[in-house]
C-alpha positions as CSV (number, residue, x, y, z in Angstrom):
1,X,104.5,64.6,5.3
2,X,106.2,62.0,7.6
3,X,104.3,57.8,7.6
4,X,101.2,58.4,7.9
5,X,99.2,56.8,11.3
6,X,95.6,57.2,12.0
7,X,93.2,58.4,9.0
8,X,90.0,60.6,11.4
9,X,87.1,60.7,8.7
10,X,85.3,64.5,9.6
11,X,82.6,65.2,8.3
12,X,82.7,67.3,5.7
13,X,80.8,70.4,4.2
14,X,78.9,72.0,1.0
15,X,82.3,72.6,-0.6
16,X,84.1,69.9,-0.4
17,X,83.6,65.8,-0.9
18,X,87.2,64.5,1.8
19,X,88.0,65.6,5.0
20,X,89.6,64.0,6.7
21,X,92.4,64.4,9.6
22,X,95.8,62.2,9.1
23,X,98.7,61.5,12.3
24,X,101.5,61.7,10.9
25,X,105.4,61.6,12.5
26,X,105.6,64.7,11.2
27,X,102.4,65.9,13.4
28,X,98.4,65.9,12.9
29,X,96.8,67.9,9.6
30,X,93.1,68.3,8.3
31,X,92.9,67.6,4.5
32,X,90.4,68.4,2.8
33,X,89.3,67.4,-1.0
34,X,87.4,67.6,-4.5
35,X,86.9,65.8,-7.3
36,X,90.3,67.6,-10.2
37,X,86.6,68.0,-12.3
38,X,84.1,68.9,-9.7
39,X,85.3,72.8,-11.1
40,X,82.7,74.2,-8.6
41,X,84.5,72.9,-5.3
42,X,87.8,73.5,-7.2
43,X,86.9,77.3,-7.5
44,X,86.5,77.5,-3.6
45,X,89.7,75.9,-2.9
46,X,91.2,77.8,-5.0
47,X,90.0,80.6,-3.8
48,X,90.8,79.3,-0.3
49,X,94.3,78.8,-1.0
50,X,94.2,82.5,-2.3
51,X,93.2,83.7,1.3
52,X,94.9,82.2,3.1
53,X,98.3,84.0,4.2
54,X,95.8,86.4,4.9
55,X,93.3,84.7,7.6
56,X,96.0,82.2,9.5
57,X,95.5,85.0,12.5
58,X,91.3,83.7,13.1
59,X,91.9,80.2,10.5
60,X,94.3,77.4,10.6
61,X,98.0,77.7,8.2
62,X,97.6,76.3,5.3
63,X,100.5,73.4,4.9
64,X,100.6,72.6,1.0
65,X,98.0,71.9,-2.2
66,X,98.3,68.8,-4.2
67,X,96.8,67.1,-7.0
68,X,97.1,63.2,-6.9
69,X,94.5,60.4,-8.5
70,X,92.5,62.3,-10.0
71,X,91.9,64.7,-6.6
72,X,92.7,68.1,-5.8
73,X,93.6,68.8,-2.1
74,X,94.8,71.0,0.6
75,X,96.1,70.3,3.7
76,X,95.7,72.7,6.6
77,X,97.2,72.5,10.4
78,X,94.8,70.6,12.6
79,X,93.3,72.6,15.2
80,X,90.7,70.0,18.1
81,X,87.1,71.6,18.5
82,X,83.2,71.5,17.9
83,X,81.2,73.1,16.4
84,X,79.8,76.5,18.0
85,X,76.6,76.7,19.9
86,X,74.6,79.7,18.4
87,X,72.1,79.7,20.8
88,X,70.7,82.1,24.0
89,X,73.3,82.2,26.9
90,X,75.4,80.0,25.4
91,X,79.4,80.9,26.4
92,X,80.7,80.4,22.9
93,X,78.5,83.9,21.8
94,X,82.2,85.8,23.3
95,X,84.6,83.4,22.0
96,X,82.9,83.9,18.6
97,X,82.7,87.6,18.6
98,X,86.3,87.7,19.9
99,X,87.2,85.5,16.6
100,X,85.1,87.9,14.2
101,X,86.7,91.2,15.8
102,X,90.1,89.6,15.1
103,X,88.6,89.2,11.4
104,X,87.4,92.8,11.7
105,X,91.1,94.1,10.4
106,X,91.4,92.3,7.7
107,X,91.6,93.1,4.3
108,X,90.8,92.5,0.7
109,X,94.0,91.0,-1.0
110,X,94.3,92.5,-4.3
111,X,96.1,91.0,-7.1
112,X,93.5,88.0,-5.9
113,X,90.9,89.2,-7.7
114,X,88.4,88.5,-5.5
115,X,84.5,89.8,-6.2
116,X,83.1,92.1,-3.4
117,X,79.8,90.7,-1.9
118,X,77.4,93.3,-3.7
119,X,78.2,91.9,-6.8
120,X,78.6,87.8,-6.2
121,X,75.0,88.0,-3.5
122,X,72.8,90.2,-4.5
123,X,73.9,92.1,-7.7
124,X,70.4,91.6,-9.2
125,X,68.7,93.1,-6.2
126,X,70.6,96.5,-6.5
127,X,69.6,99.4,-7.6
128,X,73.5,101.2,-8.7
129,X,73.3,103.2,-5.3
130,X,72.7,101.0,-2.8
131,X,75.4,99.0,-5.0
132,X,77.5,102.4,-3.7
133,X,76.2,101.4,-0.2
134,X,77.7,97.8,-0.1
135,X,80.8,98.4,-1.7
136,X,84.1,98.0,0.4
137,X,87.8,96.5,1.3
138,X,87.4,94.2,3.9
139,X,87.5,90.5,3.9
140,X,84.4,88.8,4.2
141,X,84.1,85.4,5.6
142,X,80.4,85.3,4.1
143,X,79.1,81.7,5.2
144,X,79.7,82.0,9.5
145,X,77.5,79.3,10.5
146,X,77.9,77.3,13.4
147,X,80.1,74.7,11.6
148,X,82.5,77.0,10.3
149,X,83.2,78.2,13.8
150,X,85.5,75.7,15.8
151,X,85.7,76.1,19.9
152,X,88.6,74.5,21.8
153,X,91.3,75.6,23.7
154,X,89.2,78.6,24.9
155,X,89.1,80.5,21.5
156,X,87.2,80.4,17.9
157,X,88.6,79.3,14.9
158,X,86.6,81.0,11.5
159,X,87.7,77.6,9.4
160,X,87.1,76.7,5.6
161,X,87.2,80.0,3.0
162,X,86.2,78.7,0.1
163,X,83.8,81.8,-0.3
164,X,85.4,85.2,0.5
165,X,84.6,88.2,-0.7
166,X,85.5,92.5,-0.4
167,X,82.6,94.3,1.6
168,X,81.6,96.3,4.2
169,X,82.8,94.8,7.7
170,X,79.3,94.8,9.0
171,X,78.5,92.2,6.8
172,X,80.2,89.6,8.0
173,X,77.9,90.4,11.9
174,X,74.9,91.1,10.3
175,X,75.3,87.6,8.9
176,X,76.6,86.2,12.2
177,X,73.4,88.1,13.3
178,X,71.2,86.0,11.5
179,X,72.8,83.0,12.6
180,X,72.2,83.4,16.2
181,X,68.5,84.6,15.4
182,X,68.8,80.9,13.2
183,X,69.8,78.7,16.5
184,X,66.7,80.8,18.6
185,X,68.1,83.6,20.1
186,X,65.9,86.8,19.7
187,X,66.0,89.4,17.4
188,X,67.2,91.4,20.6
189,X,69.9,89.8,21.9
190,X,71.2,89.2,18.5
191,X,71.7,92.6,17.7
192,X,73.0,93.8,21.6
193,X,75.4,90.8,20.3
194,X,76.0,92.6,16.9
195,X,76.5,96.3,19.0
196,X,79.5,95.3,20.5
197,X,81.4,95.8,17.0
198,X,82.3,99.1,16.2
199,X,81.9,98.6,12.4
200,X,78.3,97.4,12.9
201,X,78.0,100.0,15.2
202,X,79.3,103.1,12.8
203,X,77.4,101.1,9.6
204,X,75.1,103.2,7.8
205,X,72.0,103.2,8.3
206,X,70.9,103.4,4.2
207,X,73.3,100.7,4.0
208,X,71.6,98.1,5.6
209,X,68.9,98.8,5.3
210,X,70.3,98.0,1.1
211,X,71.5,95.3,2.3
212,X,68.5,93.7,4.6
213,X,65.6,94.4,1.6
214,X,68.2,93.1,-1.0
215,X,68.9,90.1,0.6
216,X,65.2,89.3,1.6
217,X,64.6,90.0,-2.6
218,X,67.6,88.0,-3.6
219,X,66.4,85.0,-1.4
220,X,62.7,85.6,-2.0
221,X,63.5,85.3,-6.0
222,X,65.4,82.2,-5.0
223,X,63.3,80.0,-3.1
224,X,59.8,82.0,-3.3
225,X,57.7,83.9,-0.8
226,X,56.6,81.2,0.7
227,X,60.6,79.5,1.4
228,X,61.5,83.0,1.7
229,X,59.2,84.4,4.9
230,X,61.5,83.3,7.9
231,X,64.9,83.7,6.4
232,X,63.4,87.4,5.4
233,X,61.4,87.9,8.8
234,X,65.0,87.9,10.2
235,X,67.2,90.4,8.1
236,X,63.9,92.6,7.9
237,X,64.7,92.7,11.8
238,X,68.2,93.3,11.7
239,X,67.7,96.0,9.0
240,X,64.7,97.4,11.7
241,X,67.3,97.1,14.5
242,X,69.7,99.9,12.5
243,X,66.9,102.0,11.7
244,X,67.6,105.9,12.4
């Protein structure tokens, strides 16, 4: 890694407890980590390491993985950027679409045991028929919130692959469209944005309805009807937008 120079602390997310950009004689790198006894955090980092070789077109390359001093650390190529702005009319929206379009080409790697999205996220809220509609072999990020979308040098990066899954490619488009709605885009604008993706245009309306309905049921079971109302209204709009 070379001799250590400047250490820049950066805000960390829910899947890590430490994050910093290190400047060394060999260049800059981004390091994230969790305590060695953090089972959930280590699971996320293990997934991130397992899929990194597949996602380097859209995400920084993993350079190393070490355990030292009671911490498990991942070292990535550092990229300069800011979190994406998903609000109406934002100049970031085409850049986010471009990186997600590239990510749509990725297939779930074999041999790493990736779960199906429907089983991990919606297992208790779908029928067997609905489950069949939501199986797929695309590699899904599953958490395309603005903090995982960095904008810099005229492009977007999709970072933090700690919760990957397999499923239909349009699922990441659907979840990102909901993120647009959360950032004050209206349903019509979010659906128009989603319509640029071939996977979304070709999605089976019955599968989208199953996805939206199961997501609403799962979230209501978790937080209650009142707590789920705002989020569920967005997924309902998403499902309605793909009805035949």
